[in-house]
Amino acid sequence: MKVVIADDEPLARERLRALLAEQPGVEVVAEAENGVEALQACAEHRPDVVLLDIAMPGVDGLETARHLAAFDPRPAVVFCTAYDAHALSAFEAAAIDYLMKPIRAERLSAALERARMFVAGRANGNGHGCEQEAGPARQIRTHLCARMRGSLRLIPIEEVHYLQAEEKYVVVHHARGEDLIEESLKSLEEEFGDRFVRIHRNCLVARHELVELKRVGDGHVQAILRHGKAPLEVSRRCVAGLRETVRHL
């Protein structure tokens, strides 16, 4: 099994490395000291297992796990933490095990066995392996993750101007350009409904980006955005609710 270790403490990574060296059939393919590095390592190496600390700077372990849940193939996530307060959130993020530091060799061995069962189930077409269906975690992410040919880009939610569906992808228009993500507009609306408002069946706009609604000659309504290159079409069914939103901005 290919393993990625993600922990911001060098001594914790060293201990895990030493414990894993005693496990048969295990190869550490990368180490990371934060969530961004962990995601990059997983995009590059496609590991079977990620040993993931929770309290890391920037993108923490819980959010990293929620991004990893969308990877294909999806790695087994085992949280390794000094705190027991995150256990429920960890399993909501579809972790297969939760190890308390200092990690004991026998607990790590048991977690790796669960990971092997997960990987075997994944290979047989059951993406969830031995775990129970946990459903998507409802905690709101701070970033969106665009994956491109073995690398990825994390896009801060506060930098997103609008989201536009395009075939099976969603185009994220943000402060640094545009990226494609493989998520549905509906799931994004459910997760980020407080931040984005629907203006069309194929478009969500950040509330803080809305400047005005403008009626054009043919009776259609357009949304003018603070950082938009061009006005965006508003569907008739969204006009009334959108006027109310703009009125209260």
PDB file of C-alpha atoms in Angstrom:
ATOM      1  CA  MET A   1       0.000   0.000   0.000  1.00  0.00           C
ATOM      2  CA  LYS A   2       1.171   3.495  -0.848  1.00  0.00           C
ATOM      3  CA  VAL A   3       0.929   5.876   2.121  1.00  0.00           C
ATOM      4  CA  VAL A   4       1.098   9.673   2.461  1.00  0.00           C
ATOM      5  CA  ILE A   5       1.889  11.122   5.908  1.00  0.00           C
ATOM      6  CA  ALA A   6       0.504  14.613   6.630  1.00  0.00           C
ATOM      7  CA  ASP A   7       1.428  16.293   9.914  1.00  0.00           C
ATOM      8  CA  ASP A   8       2.850  19.724  10.682  1.00  0.00           C
ATOM      9  CA  GLU A   9       5.117  18.295  13.423  1.00  0.00           C
ATOM     10  CA  PRO A  10       8.385  16.775  12.116  1.00  0.00           C
ATOM     11  CA  LEU A  11       8.697  14.484  15.148  1.00  0.00           C
ATOM     12  CA  ALA A  12       5.185  13.116  14.578  1.00  0.00           C
ATOM     13  CA  ARG A  13       6.027  12.372  10.935  1.00  0.00           C
ATOM     14  CA  GLU A  14       9.270  10.697  12.007  1.00  0.00           C
ATOM     15  CA  ARG A  15       7.425   8.461  14.502  1.00  0.00           C
ATOM     16  CA  LEU A  16       4.852   7.427  11.894  1.00  0.00           C
ATOM     17  CA  ARG A  17       7.625   6.716   9.408  1.00  0.00           C
ATOM     18  CA  ALA A  18       9.362   4.464  11.932  1.00  0.00           C
ATOM     19  CA  LEU A  19       6.136   2.613  12.779  1.00  0.00           C
ATOM     20  CA  LEU A  20       5.283   2.140   9.112  1.00  0.00           C
ATOM     21  CA  ALA A  21       8.759   0.735   8.418  1.00  0.00           C
ATOM     22  CA  GLU A  22       7.789  -2.213  10.616  1.00  0.00           C
ATOM     23  CA  GLN A  23       4.616  -2.889   8.619  1.00  0.00           C
ATOM     24  CA  PRO A  24       4.870  -5.357   5.706  1.00  0.00           C
ATOM     25  CA  GLY A  25       3.811  -4.228   2.252  1.00  0.00           C
ATOM     26  CA  VAL A  26       3.698  -0.518   3.097  1.00  0.00           C
ATOM     27  CA  GLU A  27       5.528   2.239   1.187  1.00  0.00           C
ATOM     28  CA  VAL A  28       5.631   5.890   2.282  1.00  0.00           C
ATOM     29  CA  VAL A  29       5.482   7.790  -1.022  1.00  0.00           C
ATOM     30  CA  ALA A  30       5.310  11.361   0.333  1.00  0.00           C
ATOM     31  CA  GLU A  31       5.159  13.523   3.439  1.00  0.00           C
ATOM     32  CA  ALA A  32       3.353  16.828   3.927  1.00  0.00           C
ATOM     33  CA  GLU A  33       3.234  19.423   6.674  1.00  0.00           C
ATOM     34  CA  ASN A  34      -0.132  21.000   5.817  1.00  0.00           C
ATOM     35  CA  GLY A  35      -3.357  20.293   3.957  1.00  0.00           C
ATOM     36  CA  VAL A  36      -2.326  21.937   0.708  1.00  0.00           C
ATOM     37  CA  GLU A  37       0.862  19.858   0.502  1.00  0.00           C
ATOM     38  CA  ALA A  38      -1.138  16.734   1.386  1.00  0.00           C
ATOM     39  CA  LEU A  39      -3.582  17.308  -1.453  1.00  0.00           C
ATOM     40  CA  GLN A  40      -0.762  17.997  -3.886  1.00  0.00           C
ATOM     41  CA  ALA A  41       0.991  14.799  -2.806  1.00  0.00           C
ATOM     42  CA  CYS A  42      -2.193  12.772  -3.227  1.00  0.00           C
ATOM     43  CA  ALA A  43      -2.833  14.220  -6.682  1.00  0.00           C
ATOM     44  CA  GLU A  44       0.719  13.287  -7.716  1.00  0.00           C
ATOM     45  CA  HIS A  45       1.147   9.879  -6.051  1.00  0.00           C
ATOM     46  CA  ARG A  46      -2.457   8.536  -5.869  1.00  0.00           C
ATOM     47  CA  PRO A  47      -1.886   6.823  -2.498  1.00  0.00           C
ATOM     48  CA  ASP A  48      -4.019   4.078  -1.007  1.00  0.00           C
ATOM     49  CA  VAL A  49      -3.890   5.571   2.495  1.00  0.00           C
ATOM     50  CA  VAL A  50      -3.420   9.057   3.977  1.00  0.00           C
ATOM     51  CA  LEU A  51      -2.374   9.355   7.619  1.00  0.00           C
ATOM     52  CA  LEU A  52      -3.724  12.805   8.383  1.00  0.00           C
ATOM     53  CA  ASP A  53      -3.285  15.135  11.319  1.00  0.00           C
ATOM     54  CA  ILE A  54      -6.270  17.372  12.066  1.00  0.00           C
ATOM     55  CA  ALA A  55      -4.782  20.525  13.602  1.00  0.00           C
ATOM     56  CA  MET A  56      -2.639  21.827  10.743  1.00  0.00           C
ATOM     57  CA  PRO A  57      -2.157  25.453   9.620  1.00  0.00           C
ATOM     58  CA  GLY A  58      -4.233  26.774   6.720  1.00  0.00           C
ATOM     59  CA  VAL A  59      -6.339  23.971   5.263  1.00  0.00           C
ATOM     60  CA  ASP A  60      -6.781  21.641   8.239  1.00  0.00           C
ATOM     61  CA  GLY A  61      -7.117  17.862   8.220  1.00  0.00           C
ATOM     62  CA  LEU A  62     -10.912  17.811   8.222  1.00  0.00           C
ATOM     63  CA  GLU A  63     -11.179  20.001   5.148  1.00  0.00           C
ATOM     64  CA  THR A  64      -8.373  18.059   3.463  1.00  0.00           C
ATOM     65  CA  ALA A  65     -10.360  14.850   4.017  1.00  0.00           C
ATOM     66  CA  ARG A  66     -13.477  16.380   2.469  1.00  0.00           C
ATOM     67  CA  HIS A  67     -11.469  17.226  -0.659  1.00  0.00           C
ATOM     68  CA  LEU A  68      -9.920  13.752  -0.726  1.00  0.00           C
ATOM     69  CA  ALA A  69     -13.405  12.220  -0.690  1.00  0.00           C
ATOM     70  CA  ALA A  70     -13.829  13.538  -4.248  1.00  0.00           C
ATOM     71  CA  PHE A  71     -10.579  12.002  -5.539  1.00  0.00           C
ATOM     72  CA  ASP A  72     -10.728   9.054  -7.924  1.00  0.00           C
ATOM     73  CA  PRO A  73      -9.412   6.666  -6.769  1.00  0.00           C
ATOM     74  CA  ARG A  74     -10.347   7.855  -3.332  1.00  0.00           C
ATOM     75  CA  PRO A  75      -7.699   7.137  -0.664  1.00  0.00           C
ATOM     76  CA  ALA A  76      -8.516   5.699   2.749  1.00  0.00           C
ATOM     77  CA  VAL A  77      -8.173   8.449   5.374  1.00  0.00           C
ATOM     78  CA  VAL A  78      -6.881   7.665   8.864  1.00  0.00           C
ATOM     79  CA  PHE A  79      -6.785  10.637  11.245  1.00  0.00           C
ATOM     80  CA  CYS A  80      -3.829  10.806  13.654  1.00  0.00           C
ATOM     81  CA  THR A  81      -4.420  13.477  16.283  1.00  0.00           C
ATOM     82  CA  ALA A  82      -3.695  14.506  19.850  1.00  0.00           C
ATOM     83  CA  TYR A  83      -7.323  15.569  20.388  1.00  0.00           C
ATOM     84  CA  ASP A  84     -10.420  13.431  20.764  1.00  0.00           C
ATOM     85  CA  ALA A  85     -12.887  16.290  20.271  1.00  0.00           C
ATOM     86  CA  HIS A  86     -12.923  15.875  16.472  1.00  0.00           C
ATOM     87  CA  ALA A  87     -13.946  12.228  16.290  1.00  0.00           C
ATOM     88  CA  LEU A  88     -17.512  12.856  15.092  1.00  0.00           C
ATOM     89  CA  SER A  89     -16.377  15.360  12.472  1.00  0.00           C
ATOM     90  CA  ALA A  90     -13.704  12.917  11.342  1.00  0.00           C
ATOM     91  CA  PHE A  91     -16.200  10.180  10.606  1.00  0.00           C
ATOM     92  CA  GLU A  92     -18.547  12.661   8.946  1.00  0.00           C
ATOM     93  CA  ALA A  93     -15.593  13.331   6.651  1.00  0.00           C
ATOM     94  CA  ALA A  94     -15.625   9.563   5.876  1.00  0.00           C
ATOM     95  CA  ALA A  95     -12.425   8.617   7.699  1.00  0.00           C
ATOM     96  CA  ILE A  96     -11.984   4.884   8.194  1.00  0.00           C
ATOM     97  CA  ASP A  97     -10.164   5.234  11.534  1.00  0.00           C
ATOM     98  CA  TYR A  98      -9.160   7.763  14.172  1.00  0.00           C
ATOM     99  CA  LEU A  99      -5.881   7.253  16.066  1.00  0.00           C
ATOM    100  CA  MET A 100      -4.910   9.147  19.200  1.00  0.00           C
ATOM    101  CA  LYS A 101      -1.331  10.295  19.694  1.00  0.00           C
ATOM    102  CA  PRO A 102       1.026   8.876  20.812  1.00  0.00           C
ATOM    103  CA  ILE A 103       0.108   6.236  18.248  1.00  0.00           C
ATOM    104  CA  ARG A 104       0.646   2.634  19.247  1.00  0.00           C
ATOM    105  CA  ALA A 105       1.975   0.105  16.766  1.00  0.00           C
ATOM    106  CA  GLU A 106      -0.963  -2.271  17.267  1.00  0.00           C
ATOM    107  CA  ARG A 107      -3.550   0.478  16.633  1.00  0.00           C
ATOM    108  CA  LEU A 108      -1.750   1.578  13.488  1.00  0.00           C
ATOM    109  CA  SER A 109      -1.623  -2.032  12.307  1.00  0.00           C
ATOM    110  CA  ALA A 110      -5.393  -2.378  12.835  1.00  0.00           C
ATOM    111  CA  ALA A 111      -6.021   0.882  10.936  1.00  0.00           C
ATOM    112  CA  LEU A 112      -3.897  -0.318   8.024  1.00  0.00           C
ATOM    113  CA  GLU A 113      -5.859  -3.569   7.937  1.00  0.00           C
ATOM    114  CA  ARG A 114      -9.075  -1.563   7.662  1.00  0.00           C
ATOM    115  CA  ALA A 115      -7.422   0.437   4.889  1.00  0.00           C
ATOM    116  CA  ARG A 116      -6.561  -2.769   3.029  1.00  0.00           C
ATOM    117  CA  MET A 117     -10.214  -3.809   3.213  1.00  0.00           C
ATOM    118  CA  PHE A 118     -11.232  -0.358   1.950  1.00  0.00           C
ATOM    119  CA  VAL A 119      -8.813  -0.578  -0.992  1.00  0.00           C
ATOM    120  CA  ALA A 120      -9.961  -4.120  -1.813  1.00  0.00           C
ATOM    121  CA  GLY A 121     -13.588  -2.980  -1.805  1.00  0.00           C
ATOM    122  CA  ARG A 122     -12.681  -0.019  -3.992  1.00  0.00           C
ATOM    123  CA  ALA A 123     -10.954  -2.336  -6.490  1.00  0.00           C
ATOM    124  CA  ASN A 124     -14.091  -4.481  -6.609  1.00  0.00           C
ATOM    125  CA  GLY A 125     -16.195  -1.494  -7.551  1.00  0.00           C
ATOM    126  CA  ASN A 126     -17.445  -0.607  -4.082  1.00  0.00           C
ATOM    127  CA  GLY A 127     -16.058   2.861  -3.559  1.00  0.00           C
ATOM    128  CA  HIS A 128     -16.706   2.791   0.166  1.00  0.00           C
ATOM    129  CA  GLY A 129     -14.884  -0.446   0.957  1.00  0.00           C
ATOM    130  CA  CYS A 130     -15.669  -1.670   4.465  1.00  0.00           C
ATOM    131  CA  GLU A 131     -16.937   1.642   5.794  1.00  0.00           C
ATOM    132  CA  GLN A 132     -20.540   2.574   6.233  1.00  0.00           C
ATOM    133  CA  GLU A 133     -22.100   5.149   3.973  1.00  0.00           C
ATOM    134  CA  ALA A 134     -21.458   8.399   5.778  1.00  0.00           C
ATOM    135  CA  GLY A 135     -22.815  10.899   3.292  1.00  0.00           C
ATOM    136  CA  PRO A 136     -21.098  14.195   2.521  1.00  0.00           C
ATOM    137  CA  ALA A 137     -19.965  16.245   5.471  1.00  0.00           C
ATOM    138  CA  ARG A 138     -22.041  19.355   5.929  1.00  0.00           C
ATOM    139  CA  GLN A 139     -19.261  21.528   7.321  1.00  0.00           C
ATOM    140  CA  ILE A 140     -18.584  24.334   4.895  1.00  0.00           C
ATOM    141  CA  ARG A 141     -15.229  24.287   3.117  1.00  0.00           C
ATOM    142  CA  THR A 142     -12.980  27.339   2.900  1.00  0.00           C
ATOM    143  CA  HIS A 143     -11.607  26.368  -0.532  1.00  0.00           C
ATOM    144  CA  LEU A 144     -12.671  24.698  -3.763  1.00  0.00           C
ATOM    145  CA  CYS A 145     -10.295  22.184  -5.304  1.00  0.00           C
ATOM    146  CA  ALA A 146      -9.536  22.159  -9.039  1.00  0.00           C
ATOM    147  CA  ARG A 147      -7.546  19.113 -10.153  1.00  0.00           C
ATOM    148  CA  MET A 148      -5.516  19.248 -13.363  1.00  0.00           C
ATOM    149  CA  ARG A 149      -3.304  16.492 -14.812  1.00  0.00           C
ATOM    150  CA  GLY A 150      -1.755  15.278 -11.569  1.00  0.00           C
ATOM    151  CA  SER A 151      -1.718  18.658  -9.822  1.00  0.00           C
ATOM    152  CA  LEU A 152      -4.336  20.812  -8.180  1.00  0.00           C
ATOM    153  CA  ARG A 153      -5.243  24.365  -7.306  1.00  0.00           C
ATOM    154  CA  LEU A 154      -7.028  25.395  -4.128  1.00  0.00           C
ATOM    155  CA  ILE A 155      -9.314  28.388  -4.677  1.00  0.00           C
ATOM    156  CA  PRO A 156     -10.327  30.371  -1.569  1.00  0.00           C
ATOM    157  CA  ILE A 157     -14.108  30.679  -1.423  1.00  0.00           C
ATOM    158  CA  GLU A 158     -13.884  34.407  -0.668  1.00  0.00           C
ATOM    159  CA  GLU A 159     -12.105  34.917  -4.029  1.00  0.00           C
ATOM    160  CA  VAL A 160     -14.884  33.287  -6.086  1.00  0.00           C
ATOM    161  CA  HIS A 161     -16.969  35.728  -8.149  1.00  0.00           C
ATOM    162  CA  TYR A 162     -19.418  33.273  -9.696  1.00  0.00           C
ATOM    163  CA  LEU A 163     -19.909  29.609 -10.575  1.00  0.00           C
ATOM    164  CA  GLN A 164     -21.231  28.547 -13.967  1.00  0.00           C
ATOM    165  CA  ALA A 165     -22.267  25.032 -15.015  1.00  0.00           C
ATOM    166  CA  GLU A 166     -20.767  23.840 -18.299  1.00  0.00           C
ATOM    167  CA  GLU A 167     -21.626  20.272 -19.363  1.00  0.00           C
ATOM    168  CA  LYS A 168     -20.381  17.964 -16.567  1.00  0.00           C
ATOM    169  CA  TYR A 169     -18.129  20.616 -15.018  1.00  0.00           C
ATOM    170  CA  VAL A 170     -18.548  23.869 -13.114  1.00  0.00           C
ATOM    171  CA  VAL A 171     -16.388  26.822 -14.161  1.00  0.00           C
ATOM    172  CA  VAL A 172     -15.137  28.757 -11.143  1.00  0.00           C
ATOM    173  CA  HIS A 173     -14.601  32.415 -12.019  1.00  0.00           C
ATOM    174  CA  HIS A 174     -12.342  33.854  -9.346  1.00  0.00           C
ATOM    175  CA  ALA A 175      -9.900  36.654  -8.594  1.00  0.00           C
ATOM    176  CA  ARG A 176      -6.983  34.841 -10.293  1.00  0.00           C
ATOM    177  CA  GLY A 177      -8.775  33.515 -13.366  1.00  0.00           C
ATOM    178  CA  GLU A 178     -10.947  30.494 -14.177  1.00  0.00           C
ATOM    179  CA  ASP A 179     -10.774  26.816 -13.244  1.00  0.00           C
ATOM    180  CA  LEU A 180     -12.917  23.735 -13.784  1.00  0.00           C
ATOM    181  CA  ILE A 181     -14.157  21.605 -10.889  1.00  0.00           C
ATOM    182  CA  GLU A 182     -16.036  18.312 -11.032  1.00  0.00           C
ATOM    183  CA  GLU A 183     -18.883  19.224  -8.689  1.00  0.00           C
ATOM    184  CA  SER A 184     -22.545  19.915  -9.311  1.00  0.00           C
ATOM    185  CA  LEU A 185     -23.996  23.403  -9.067  1.00  0.00           C
ATOM    186  CA  LYS A 186     -26.767  21.989  -6.880  1.00  0.00           C
ATOM    187  CA  SER A 187     -24.345  20.594  -4.274  1.00  0.00           C
ATOM    188  CA  LEU A 188     -22.400  23.867  -4.265  1.00  0.00           C
ATOM    189  CA  GLU A 189     -25.619  25.816  -3.720  1.00  0.00           C
ATOM    190  CA  GLU A 190     -26.525  23.552  -0.802  1.00  0.00           C
ATOM    191  CA  GLU A 191     -23.113  23.958   0.809  1.00  0.00           C
ATOM    192  CA  PHE A 192     -22.553  27.660   0.172  1.00  0.00           C
ATOM    193  CA  GLY A 193     -26.119  29.006   0.078  1.00  0.00           C
ATOM    194  CA  ASP A 194     -25.270  31.818   2.497  1.00  0.00           C
ATOM    195  CA  ARG A 195     -22.529  33.090   0.200  1.00  0.00           C
ATOM    196  CA  PHE A 196     -23.948  32.513  -3.301  1.00  0.00           C
ATOM    197  CA  VAL A 197     -27.311  33.228  -4.878  1.00  0.00           C
ATOM    198  CA  ARG A 198     -28.766  31.531  -7.955  1.00  0.00           C
ATOM    199  CA  ILE A 199     -29.427  33.828 -10.917  1.00  0.00           C
ATOM    200  CA  HIS A 200     -29.995  31.129 -13.528  1.00  0.00           C
ATOM    201  CA  ARG A 201     -30.301  27.347 -13.627  1.00  0.00           C
ATOM    202  CA  ASN A 202     -26.627  27.259 -14.663  1.00  0.00           C
ATOM    203  CA  CYS A 203     -25.164  30.068 -12.543  1.00  0.00           C
ATOM    204  CA  LEU A 204     -24.525  31.018  -8.902  1.00  0.00           C
ATOM    205  CA  VAL A 205     -23.143  34.460  -8.053  1.00  0.00           C
ATOM    206  CA  ALA A 206     -21.358  35.595  -4.886  1.00  0.00           C
ATOM    207  CA  ARG A 207     -23.728  37.951  -3.076  1.00  0.00           C
ATOM    208  CA  HIS A 208     -20.985  40.522  -2.473  1.00  0.00           C
ATOM    209  CA  GLU A 209     -20.322  40.637  -6.249  1.00  0.00           C
ATOM    210  CA  LEU A 210     -23.826  41.816  -7.159  1.00  0.00           C
ATOM    211  CA  VAL A 211     -23.928  45.520  -8.028  1.00  0.00           C
ATOM    212  CA  GLU A 212     -27.287  45.915  -9.809  1.00  0.00           C
ATOM    213  CA  LEU A 213     -29.939  44.270 -11.956  1.00  0.00           C
ATOM    214  CA  LYS A 214     -30.431  45.819 -15.364  1.00  0.00           C
ATOM    215  CA  ARG A 215     -33.364  45.310 -17.728  1.00  0.00           C
ATOM    216  CA  VAL A 216     -32.306  45.235 -21.367  1.00  0.00           C
ATOM    217  CA  GLY A 217     -34.273  46.065 -24.491  1.00  0.00           C
ATOM    218  CA  ASP A 218     -35.748  42.621 -25.133  1.00  0.00           C
ATOM    219  CA  GLY A 219     -37.222  42.412 -21.630  1.00  0.00           C
ATOM    220  CA  HIS A 220     -34.467  40.222 -20.230  1.00  0.00           C
ATOM    221  CA  VAL A 221     -32.701  41.067 -16.975  1.00  0.00           C
ATOM    222  CA  GLN A 222     -28.949  41.023 -16.492  1.00  0.00           C
ATOM    223  CA  ALA A 223     -26.846  40.981 -13.333  1.00  0.00           C
ATOM    224  CA  ILE A 224     -23.980  43.453 -13.162  1.00  0.00           C
ATOM    225  CA  LEU A 225     -21.061  42.148 -11.110  1.00  0.00           C
ATOM    226  CA  ARG A 226     -18.392  44.087  -9.283  1.00  0.00           C
ATOM    227  CA  HIS A 227     -15.632  42.141 -11.012  1.00  0.00           C
ATOM    228  CA  GLY A 228     -17.527  40.700 -13.962  1.00  0.00           C
ATOM    229  CA  LYS A 229     -16.150  41.155 -17.474  1.00  0.00           C
ATOM    230  CA  ALA A 230     -19.689  41.156 -18.864  1.00  0.00           C
ATOM    231  CA  PRO A 231     -23.266  41.144 -17.483  1.00  0.00           C
ATOM    232  CA  LEU A 232     -24.767  37.732 -16.704  1.00  0.00           C
ATOM    233  CA  GLU A 233     -28.232  36.641 -17.794  1.00  0.00           C
ATOM    234  CA  VAL A 234     -30.866  36.292 -15.069  1.00  0.00           C
ATOM    235  CA  SER A 235     -33.646  33.780 -15.653  1.00  0.00           C
ATOM    236  CA  ARG A 236     -37.236  34.998 -15.282  1.00  0.00           C
ATOM    237  CA  ARG A 237     -37.935  32.662 -12.357  1.00  0.00           C
ATOM    238  CA  CYS A 238     -34.987  34.109 -10.408  1.00  0.00           C
ATOM    239  CA  VAL A 239     -35.709  37.811 -10.972  1.00  0.00           C
ATOM    240  CA  ALA A 240     -38.107  38.458  -8.059  1.00  0.00           C
ATOM    241  CA  GLY A 241     -35.964  36.733  -5.441  1.00  0.00           C
ATOM    242  CA  LEU A 242     -32.820  38.322  -6.798  1.00  0.00           C
ATOM    243  CA  ARG A 243     -34.312  41.834  -6.601  1.00  0.00           C
ATOM    244  CA  GLU A 244     -35.055  41.173  -2.930  1.00  0.00           C
ATOM    245  CA  THR A 245     -31.467  39.978  -2.396  1.00  0.00           C
ATOM    246  CA  VAL A 246     -29.984  43.053  -4.055  1.00  0.00           C
ATOM    247  CA  ARG A 247     -32.289  45.308  -2.036  1.00  0.00           C
ATOM    248  CA  HIS A 248     -30.867  43.929   1.215  1.00  0.00           C
ATOM    249  CA  LEU A 249     -27.193  43.933   0.253  1.00  0.00           C
TER     250      LEU A 249
END
